[in-house]
mmCIF file of C-alpha atoms and ligand atoms in Angstrom:
data_model
loop_
_atom_site.group_PDB
_atom_site.id
_atom_site.type_symbol
_atom_site.label_atom_id
_atom_site.label_comp_id
_atom_site.label_asym_id
_atom_site.label_seq_id
_atom_site.Cartn_x
_atom_site.Cartn_y
_atom_site.Cartn_z
ATOM 1 C CA MET A 1 -17.239 223.023 -88.921
ATOM 2 C CA ILE A 2 -15.906 226.595 -87.908
ATOM 3 C CA ASP A 3 -14.023 228.681 -90.421
ATOM 4 C CA ILE A 4 -12.314 231.853 -89.226
ATOM 5 C CA GLU A 5 -10.471 234.033 -91.795
ATOM 6 C CA GLY A 6 -8.558 237.180 -91.124
ATOM 7 C CA LEU A 7 -10.645 238.157 -88.133
ATOM 8 C CA THR A 8 -9.340 241.651 -86.663
ATOM 9 C CA LYS A 9 -10.772 243.762 -84.011
ATOM 10 C CA ARG A 10 -9.648 247.240 -83.223
ATOM 11 C CA TYR A 11 -10.755 249.146 -80.168
ATOM 12 C CA GLY A 12 -9.598 252.603 -80.772
ATOM 13 C CA ALA A 13 -5.849 252.565 -81.379
ATOM 14 C CA HIS A 14 -5.628 249.256 -79.617
ATOM 15 C CA THR A 15 -5.785 246.161 -81.774
ATOM 16 C CA ALA A 16 -7.276 243.314 -79.610
ATOM 17 C CA VAL A 17 -7.298 240.614 -82.319
ATOM 18 C CA GLN A 18 -4.934 240.868 -85.381
ATOM 19 C CA ASP A 19 -5.728 238.710 -88.616
ATOM 20 C CA VAL A 20 -6.686 235.639 -86.742
ATOM 21 C CA SER A 21 -7.395 232.444 -89.084
ATOM 22 C CA PHE A 22 -8.104 228.874 -88.216
ATOM 23 C CA ARG A 23 -10.517 226.018 -88.696
ATOM 24 C CA CYS A 24 -12.268 223.598 -86.455
ATOM 25 C CA GLU A 25 -13.163 220.190 -88.098
ATOM 26 C CA PRO A 26 -16.065 218.057 -87.273
ATOM 27 C CA GLY A 27 -15.015 215.181 -84.894
ATOM 28 C CA THR A 28 -12.447 217.122 -83.157
ATOM 29 C CA VAL A 29 -11.994 219.338 -80.084
ATOM 30 C CA THR A 30 -10.003 222.530 -80.864
ATOM 31 C CA GLY A 31 -8.376 224.065 -77.855
ATOM 32 C CA PHE A 32 -7.965 227.717 -78.097
ATOM 33 C CA LEU A 33 -5.347 228.798 -75.770
ATOM 34 C CA GLY A 34 -3.915 231.959 -74.733
ATOM 35 C CA PRO A 35 -3.025 234.053 -71.699
ATOM 36 C CA ASN A 36 -5.563 236.596 -70.266
ATOM 37 C CA GLY A 37 -6.014 239.308 -72.580
ATOM 38 C CA ALA A 38 -4.834 237.400 -75.690
ATOM 39 C CA GLY A 39 -8.006 237.976 -77.628
ATOM 40 C CA LYS A 40 -9.691 234.629 -76.997
ATOM 41 C CA SER A 41 -13.063 235.946 -76.053
ATOM 42 C CA THR A 42 -13.008 238.878 -78.719
ATOM 43 C CA THR A 43 -12.482 236.187 -81.433
ATOM 44 C CA MET A 44 -15.226 234.053 -80.128
ATOM 45 C CA ARG A 45 -17.730 237.042 -79.670
ATOM 46 C CA MET A 46 -16.956 237.998 -83.248
ATOM 47 C CA LEU A 47 -17.601 234.152 -84.292
ATOM 48 C CA CYS A 48 -20.980 234.241 -82.621
ATOM 49 C CA GLY A 49 -21.858 237.548 -84.258
ATOM 50 C CA LEU A 50 -21.960 239.516 -80.851
ATOM 51 C CA THR A 51 -19.072 241.627 -81.628
ATOM 52 C CA SER A 52 -18.658 243.034 -85.139
ATOM 53 C CA PRO A 53 -15.044 242.571 -86.548
ATOM 54 C CA SER A 54 -13.101 245.540 -87.895
ATOM 55 C CA ALA A 55 -11.795 243.092 -90.662
ATOM 56 C CA GLY A 56 -12.149 239.561 -91.757
ATOM 57 C CA ARG A 57 -15.085 236.972 -91.643
ATOM 58 C CA SER A 58 -15.994 233.668 -90.050
ATOM 59 C CA SER A 59 -18.714 231.030 -90.512
ATOM 60 C CA VAL A 60 -20.239 228.167 -88.699
ATOM 61 C CA LEU A 61 -21.409 225.180 -90.784
ATOM 62 C CA GLY A 62 -20.804 227.096 -93.834
ATOM 63 C CA VAL A 63 -22.660 230.409 -93.153
ATOM 64 C CA PRO A 64 -22.055 233.463 -90.870
ATOM 65 C CA PHE A 65 -23.520 232.773 -87.452
ATOM 66 C CA ARG A 66 -26.047 235.635 -87.790
ATOM 67 C CA GLU A 67 -27.501 233.857 -90.884
ATOM 68 C CA LEU A 68 -28.110 230.419 -89.257
ATOM 69 C CA PRO A 69 -31.890 230.049 -89.448
ATOM 70 C CA ASN A 70 -32.084 228.530 -85.763
ATOM 71 C CA PRO A 71 -28.694 229.036 -84.292
ATOM 72 C CA GLY A 72 -29.311 227.488 -80.883
ATOM 73 C CA ARG A 73 -30.329 224.199 -82.668
ATOM 74 C CA GLU A 74 -27.184 224.126 -84.457
ATOM 75 C CA VAL A 75 -24.535 225.730 -82.357
ATOM 76 C CA GLY A 76 -24.184 225.648 -78.589
ATOM 77 C CA VAL A 77 -22.603 228.705 -77.156
ATOM 78 C CA LEU A 78 -21.298 229.340 -73.570
ATOM 79 C CA LEU A 79 -19.584 232.884 -73.563
ATOM 80 C CA ASP A 80 -20.224 234.093 -70.026
ATOM 81 C CA ALA A 81 -21.464 231.705 -67.442
ATOM 82 C CA SER A 82 -22.640 234.515 -65.277
ATOM 83 C CA ALA A 83 -24.813 235.967 -67.841
ATOM 84 C CA GLN A 84 -27.955 233.997 -66.822
ATOM 85 C CA HIS A 85 -30.869 235.626 -65.127
ATOM 86 C CA ALA A 86 -29.706 235.491 -61.401
ATOM 87 C CA GLY A 87 -33.281 235.518 -60.106
ATOM 88 C CA ARG A 88 -34.457 232.394 -61.907
ATOM 89 C CA THR A 89 -33.713 228.814 -60.891
ATOM 90 C CA GLY A 90 -31.555 226.643 -62.969
ATOM 91 C CA ARG A 91 -34.667 224.786 -64.298
ATOM 92 C CA GLU A 92 -36.596 227.903 -64.993
ATOM 93 C CA ILE A 93 -33.623 229.180 -67.202
ATOM 94 C CA LEU A 94 -33.455 225.968 -69.248
ATOM 95 C CA THR A 95 -37.205 225.744 -69.557
ATOM 96 C CA VAL A 96 -37.438 229.323 -70.869
ATOM 97 C CA SER A 97 -34.757 228.439 -73.451
ATOM 98 C CA ALA A 98 -36.352 225.323 -74.378
ATOM 99 C CA ARG A 99 -39.619 227.057 -75.293
ATOM 100 C CA VAL A 100 -37.549 229.404 -77.420
ATOM 101 C CA LEU A 101 -35.851 226.456 -79.261
ATOM 102 C CA GLY A 102 -38.888 224.387 -79.554
ATOM 103 C CA VAL A 103 -37.394 221.570 -77.530
ATOM 104 C CA GLY A 104 -39.511 219.557 -74.961
ATOM 105 C CA ASP A 105 -39.318 219.742 -71.265
ATOM 106 C CA ASP A 106 -38.177 216.196 -70.956
ATOM 107 C CA ARG A 107 -34.941 217.541 -72.499
ATOM 108 C CA VAL A 108 -34.499 220.103 -69.702
ATOM 109 C CA GLU A 109 -34.639 217.158 -67.133
ATOM 110 C CA GLU A 110 -32.202 215.160 -69.229
ATOM 111 C CA LEU A 111 -29.720 218.004 -69.190
ATOM 112 C CA LEU A 112 -30.165 218.933 -65.560
ATOM 113 C CA GLU A 113 -29.230 215.284 -64.718
ATOM 114 C CA LEU A 114 -26.290 215.200 -67.268
ATOM 115 C CA VAL A 115 -24.745 218.378 -65.660
ATOM 116 C CA GLN A 116 -25.457 217.258 -62.186
ATOM 117 C CA LEU A 117 -27.924 220.008 -61.368
ATOM 118 C CA SER A 118 -30.934 217.884 -60.825
ATOM 119 C CA GLY A 119 -32.961 217.826 -57.538
ATOM 120 C CA ASP A 120 -32.480 220.492 -55.153
ATOM 121 C CA ARG A 121 -29.960 222.229 -57.126
ATOM 122 C CA ALA A 122 -32.398 222.785 -59.997
ATOM 123 C CA ARG A 123 -34.789 224.547 -57.732
ATOM 124 C CA ARG A 124 -32.073 227.056 -56.490
ATOM 125 C CA ARG A 125 -31.687 230.512 -58.003
ATOM 126 C CA ALA A 126 -28.782 230.638 -60.402
ATOM 127 C CA GLY A 127 -27.755 233.806 -58.568
ATOM 128 C CA ASP A 128 -26.906 231.535 -55.567
ATOM 129 C CA TYR A 129 -24.960 229.134 -57.663
ATOM 130 C CA SER A 130 -21.233 228.725 -57.275
ATOM 131 C CA LEU A 131 -19.121 229.640 -60.516
ATOM 132 C CA GLY A 132 -18.733 225.977 -61.255
ATOM 133 C CA MET A 133 -22.392 225.374 -60.921
ATOM 134 C CA ARG A 134 -22.999 228.389 -63.320
ATOM 135 C CA GLN A 135 -20.528 226.586 -65.680
ATOM 136 C CA ARG A 136 -22.394 223.503 -65.623
ATOM 137 C CA LEU A 137 -25.687 225.478 -66.247
ATOM 138 C CA GLY A 138 -24.082 227.131 -69.201
ATOM 139 C CA ILE A 139 -22.946 223.883 -70.535
ATOM 140 C CA ALA A 140 -26.526 222.380 -70.162
ATOM 141 C CA HIS A 141 -27.751 225.577 -71.835
ATOM 142 C CA ALA A 142 -25.335 225.243 -74.895
ATOM 143 C CA LEU A 143 -26.344 221.391 -75.341
ATOM 144 C CA LEU A 144 -30.111 222.083 -74.936
ATOM 145 C CA GLY A 145 -30.883 222.484 -78.733
ATOM 146 C CA ASP A 146 -28.843 219.242 -79.529
ATOM 147 C CA PRO A 147 -26.362 221.315 -81.769
ATOM 148 C CA ARG A 148 -23.558 220.001 -83.896
ATOM 149 C CA VAL A 149 -21.111 222.611 -82.729
ATOM 150 C CA LEU A 150 -19.895 223.913 -79.397
ATOM 151 C CA VAL A 151 -18.356 227.236 -78.792
ATOM 152 C CA LEU A 152 -17.358 227.502 -75.105
ATOM 153 C CA ASP A 153 -15.238 230.276 -73.647
ATOM 154 C CA GLU A 154 -13.314 229.194 -70.475
ATOM 155 C CA PRO A 155 -15.867 226.595 -69.452
ATOM 156 C CA ALA A 156 -13.414 224.946 -67.108
ATOM 157 C CA ASN A 157 -13.156 228.261 -65.051
ATOM 158 C CA GLY A 158 -14.619 227.451 -61.639
ATOM 159 C CA LEU A 159 -14.956 223.938 -62.098
ATOM 160 C CA ASP A 160 -13.128 221.492 -59.520
ATOM 161 C CA PRO A 161 -10.547 218.729 -60.912
ATOM 162 C CA GLU A 162 -13.610 216.250 -60.870
ATOM 163 C CA GLY A 163 -15.587 218.824 -62.732
ATOM 164 C CA ILE A 164 -13.007 219.451 -65.371
ATOM 165 C CA HIS A 165 -12.688 215.419 -65.694
ATOM 166 C CA TRP A 166 -16.452 215.365 -66.268
ATOM 167 C CA MET A 167 -16.344 217.959 -68.852
ATOM 168 C CA ARG A 168 -13.496 216.420 -70.747
ATOM 169 C CA GLY A 169 -15.569 213.069 -70.998
ATOM 170 C CA LEU A 170 -18.669 215.043 -72.264
ATOM 171 C CA LEU A 171 -16.665 217.029 -74.966
ATOM 172 C CA ARG A 172 -14.743 213.881 -75.997
ATOM 173 C CA ASP A 173 -17.897 211.989 -76.453
ATOM 174 C CA PHE A 174 -19.683 215.038 -78.345
ATOM 175 C CA ALA A 175 -16.667 215.104 -80.814
ATOM 176 C CA ASP A 176 -16.437 211.444 -81.131
ATOM 177 C CA ARG A 177 -20.171 211.451 -82.336
ATOM 178 C CA GLY A 178 -19.097 214.071 -85.100
ATOM 179 C CA GLY A 179 -19.429 217.266 -83.316
ATOM 180 C CA THR A 180 -17.269 220.252 -83.674
ATOM 181 C CA VAL A 181 -15.905 221.744 -80.435
ATOM 182 C CA LEU A 182 -14.056 225.160 -79.815
ATOM 183 C CA LEU A 183 -12.882 225.373 -76.245
ATOM 184 C CA SER A 184 -10.848 228.226 -74.847
ATOM 185 C CA SER A 185 -8.671 228.437 -71.747
ATOM 186 C CA HIS A 186 -5.664 230.122 -70.323
ATOM 187 C CA LEU A 187 -4.430 227.147 -68.781
ATOM 188 C CA LEU A 188 -2.861 224.445 -70.938
ATOM 189 C CA HIS A 189 -3.662 221.761 -68.294
ATOM 190 C CA GLU A 190 -7.354 222.348 -68.886
ATOM 191 C CA ILE A 191 -7.405 221.373 -72.344
ATOM 192 C CA GLU A 192 -4.437 219.354 -73.255
ATOM 193 C CA ALA A 193 -6.117 216.138 -72.112
ATOM 194 C CA VAL A 194 -9.152 216.607 -74.444
ATOM 195 C CA ALA A 195 -8.122 218.791 -77.287
ATOM 196 C CA ASP A 196 -6.991 217.076 -80.666
ATOM 197 C CA HIS A 197 -5.997 220.368 -82.045
ATOM 198 C CA LEU A 198 -4.276 223.459 -80.467
ATOM 199 C CA VAL A 199 -4.631 227.111 -81.652
ATOM 200 C CA VAL A 200 -2.468 229.250 -79.610
ATOM 201 C CA ILE A 201 -2.935 233.088 -79.461
ATOM 202 C CA ALA A 202 -0.801 235.722 -77.909
ATOM 203 C CA GLY A 203 -1.168 239.326 -78.155
ATOM 204 C CA GLY A 204 -4.048 239.037 -80.531
ATOM 205 C CA ARG A 205 -2.118 236.833 -83.048
ATOM 206 C CA ILE A 206 -2.124 233.152 -83.657
ATOM 207 C CA VAL A 207 1.273 231.911 -82.812
ATOM 208 C CA ALA A 208 0.678 228.149 -83.287
ATOM 209 C CA ASP A 209 -1.950 226.083 -84.943
ATOM 210 C CA ASP A 210 -1.340 222.363 -85.060
ATOM 211 C CA SER A 211 -2.523 218.916 -83.733
ATOM 212 C CA LEU A 212 -1.618 218.068 -80.100
ATOM 213 C CA SER A 213 0.601 215.285 -81.346
ATOM 214 C CA ALA A 214 2.637 217.501 -83.816
ATOM 215 C CA LEU A 215 3.064 220.075 -80.801
ATOM 216 C CA LEU A 216 4.247 217.493 -78.778
ATOM 217 C CA ALA A 217 6.802 216.202 -81.305
ATOM 218 C CA GLY A 218 7.814 219.685 -81.672
ATOM 219 C CA ALA A 219 8.651 219.994 -78.048
ATOM 220 C CA GLY A 220 11.809 218.306 -78.670
ATOM 221 C CA VAL A 221 13.590 215.693 -76.620
ATOM 222 C CA VAL A 222 15.093 215.459 -73.157
ATOM 223 C CA VAL A 223 18.665 214.151 -72.949
ATOM 224 C CA ARG A 224 21.039 213.630 -70.155
ATOM 225 C CA ALA A 225 24.561 212.437 -70.069
ATOM 226 C CA THR A 226 27.284 211.462 -67.427
ATOM 227 C CA ASP A 227 29.213 214.470 -68.574
ATOM 228 C CA THR A 228 26.701 217.481 -68.787
ATOM 229 C CA ALA A 229 29.185 220.008 -69.821
ATOM 230 C CA ALA A 230 30.553 217.899 -72.589
ATOM 231 C CA LEU A 231 26.945 217.208 -73.781
ATOM 232 C CA ARG A 232 26.194 220.903 -73.916
ATOM 233 C CA ARG A 233 29.308 221.639 -75.998
ATOM 234 C CA ALA A 234 28.651 218.804 -78.335
ATOM 235 C CA LEU A 235 24.959 220.049 -78.929
ATOM 236 C CA ALA A 236 26.145 223.564 -79.278
ATOM 237 C CA ALA A 237 28.712 222.519 -81.926
ATOM 238 C CA ALA A 238 26.233 220.563 -83.884
ATOM 239 C CA GLU A 239 23.787 223.673 -83.724
ATOM 240 C CA LEU A 240 21.148 221.764 -81.855
ATOM 241 C CA PRO A 241 19.979 224.478 -79.461
ATOM 242 C CA SER A 242 19.441 223.027 -75.983
ATOM 243 C CA VAL A 243 18.112 224.485 -72.723
ATOM 244 C CA THR A 244 18.770 222.963 -69.062
ATOM 245 C CA THR A 245 15.650 221.743 -67.681
ATOM 246 C CA THR A 246 14.781 222.494 -63.840
ATOM 247 C CA ASP A 247 16.187 219.009 -63.030
ATOM 248 C CA GLY A 248 19.415 219.397 -64.837
ATOM 249 C CA ALA A 249 18.726 217.476 -68.012
ATOM 250 C CA GLN A 250 18.918 219.261 -71.636
ATOM 251 C CA ARG A 251 15.926 219.835 -73.676
ATOM 252 C CA VAL A 252 16.786 219.828 -77.351
ATOM 253 C CA GLU A 253 14.672 221.198 -80.071
ATOM 254 C CA GLY A 254 15.398 218.274 -82.434
ATOM 255 C CA GLU A 255 15.001 214.581 -83.139
ATOM 256 C CA ALA A 256 16.227 211.860 -80.762
ATOM 257 C CA GLU A 257 18.264 210.229 -83.530
ATOM 258 C CA ALA A 258 20.133 213.457 -84.275
ATOM 259 C CA VAL A 259 20.837 213.986 -80.601
ATOM 260 C CA GLY A 260 21.904 210.299 -80.394
ATOM 261 C CA ARG A 261 24.185 210.631 -83.132
ATOM 262 C CA VAL A 262 25.996 213.890 -81.501
ATOM 263 C CA ALA A 263 26.462 211.830 -78.507
ATOM 264 C CA ALA A 264 27.921 208.810 -80.248
ATOM 265 C CA GLU A 265 30.275 211.006 -82.335
ATOM 266 C CA HIS A 266 31.548 212.469 -79.079
ATOM 267 C CA GLY A 267 31.773 209.252 -77.219
ATOM 268 C CA LEU A 268 29.330 210.626 -74.654
ATOM 269 C CA VAL A 269 27.488 208.058 -72.286
ATOM 270 C CA LEU A 270 23.756 208.930 -72.354
ATOM 271 C CA THR A 271 21.781 208.020 -69.341
ATOM 272 C CA GLU A 272 18.473 209.272 -70.741
ATOM 273 C CA LEU A 273 17.019 210.092 -74.217
ATOM 274 C CA ARG A 274 13.206 210.543 -74.700
ATOM 275 C CA PRO A 275 10.445 212.834 -76.074
ATOM 276 C CA ALA A 276 10.077 216.050 -73.891
ATOM 277 C CA ASP A 277 6.079 215.372 -73.875
ATOM 278 C CA ARG A 278 4.093 217.307 -71.441
ATOM 279 C CA ALA A 279 6.770 219.424 -69.812
ATOM 280 C CA GLY A 280 8.048 220.225 -73.037
ATOM 281 C CA LEU A 281 4.570 221.323 -74.137
ATOM 282 C CA GLU A 282 4.325 223.473 -71.229
ATOM 283 C CA ASP A 283 7.676 225.235 -71.948
ATOM 284 C CA LEU A 284 6.634 225.531 -75.692
ATOM 285 C CA PHE A 285 3.399 227.271 -74.543
ATOM 286 C CA LEU A 286 5.191 229.504 -72.226
ATOM 287 C CA SER A 287 7.807 230.448 -74.996
ATOM 288 C CA LEU A 288 5.110 231.086 -77.663
ATOM 289 C CA THR A 289 2.970 233.334 -75.295
ATOM 290 C CA THR A 290 5.381 235.267 -73.308
ATOM 291 C CA THR A 291 8.248 237.666 -74.155
ATOM 292 C CA PRO A 292 11.650 236.822 -72.770
ATOM 293 C CA ALA A 293 11.366 239.559 -70.235
ATOM 294 C CA GLU A 294 8.036 238.437 -68.981
ATOM 295 C CA ARG A 295 9.440 235.043 -68.861
ATOM 296 C CA ARG A 296 12.215 236.012 -66.573
ATOM 297 C CA GLU A 297 9.729 237.843 -64.305
ATOM 298 C CA GLU A 298 7.512 234.724 -63.935
ATOM 299 C CA ILE A 299 10.672 232.488 -63.079
ATOM 300 C CA ALA A 300 11.804 235.063 -60.463
ATOM 301 C CA ALA A 301 8.219 235.371 -59.002
HETATM 302 N N1 LIG K 1 -15.095 246.210 -75.274
HETATM 303 C C1 LIG K 1 -13.801 246.297 -75.252
HETATM 304 N N2 LIG K 1 -13.249 247.614 -75.362
HETATM 305 C C2 LIG K 1 -11.964 247.820 -75.360
HETATM 306 N N3 LIG K 1 -10.936 246.847 -75.219
HETATM 307 C C3 LIG K 1 -11.431 245.536 -75.171
HETATM 308 C C4 LIG K 1 -12.919 245.223 -75.096
HETATM 309 N N4 LIG K 1 -12.831 243.752 -75.018
HETATM 310 C C5 LIG K 1 -11.655 243.367 -75.084
HETATM 311 N N5 LIG K 1 -10.664 244.313 -75.064
HETATM 312 C C6 LIG K 1 -9.476 244.341 -74.963
HETATM 313 O O1 LIG K 1 -9.032 243.247 -75.996
HETATM 314 C C7 LIG K 1 -7.988 242.473 -75.450
HETATM 315 C C8 LIG K 1 -8.510 241.175 -75.757
HETATM 316 O O2 LIG K 1 -9.309 240.783 -74.606
HETATM 317 P P1 LIG K 1 -10.122 239.311 -74.590
HETATM 318 O O3 LIG K 1 -10.594 239.004 -75.966
HETATM 319 O O4 LIG K 1 -11.133 239.460 -73.543
HETATM 320 O O5 LIG K 1 -8.886 238.402 -74.169
HETATM 321 P P2 LIG K 1 -8.987 236.901 -73.505
HETATM 322 O O6 LIG K 1 -10.358 236.453 -73.502
HETATM 323 O O7 LIG K 1 -7.920 236.177 -74.322
HETATM 324 O O8 LIG K 1 -8.564 237.063 -72.238
HETATM 325 C C9 LIG K 1 -7.614 242.829 -74.230
HETATM 326 O O9 LIG K 1 -6.401 243.872 -74.288
HETATM 327 C C10 LIG K 1 -8.780 243.662 -73.674
HETATM 328 O O10 LIG K 1 -8.511 244.772 -72.790
HETATM 329 MG MG1 LIG K 2 -11.806 235.671 -72.176
#
């Protein structure tokens, strides 16, 4: 369980994180999503006691992180995969931490195996690892003390698609066994397949906090008619705002039934009416995290 309440961080005149509150429940993976510079790392560093907040508080398993008696045995943290000692091998890094945590060497071997860094790879210096390998080592490091909570900042960064798929399975399994996972990313596709819950941050503020299914439902419906112009007019008249998708359909923020009724009242022939799903979520994420001007630039680019 993670509880964040009103966390704020100011750097001089700049407010990096503004009144951020959310919770992560056991048995769930919470995706912490936001563009670069949104305030994800700052929030996670405050949660883990590495940056002191200007205001607000947070707790892990009911107490502030710094008051956990043996944090490594309770919370697995991966904030910066490149922070490991570059001159040590993967095995040495895990072994040193295992000693500190009071964990046996067999656990080190087990984890090297799990993150696919056993054999020759375990004997290479971490400084010679690719970013993806450093992420795998960081995940092994986070799991070493067999924690109940995982806090991972952009762990998919540098992983190839196979690596992302692997991590998804690992985190799903961790949560299904009752663990709590907080996982950040600036890319929706990296976390939508594993997160049950999404907390979206932009410009230091939380702009959405809901289950993935609720967010998907809120993404609206896609509708298509034989007479597109008449459909647009009818939706506008019914005060159901719609936007034209890239392939010429209308995306409507509303329920399928409401849209169906409008079509029926106007005698329109629909050729498609379905939940907007993934594309809708992408759209929603974009609209939550960018200003209209930034969005136009992105579309023009
Ligand atoms: N140590 C710092 N000093 C000054 N500004 C910082 C510092 N750390 C982060 N920031 C600023 O805070 C904002 C949020 O950064 P960060 O939390 O790293 O975002 P994210 O992880 O979402 O990319 C950015 O504008 C960043 O420049
Ligand atoms: Mg960051």
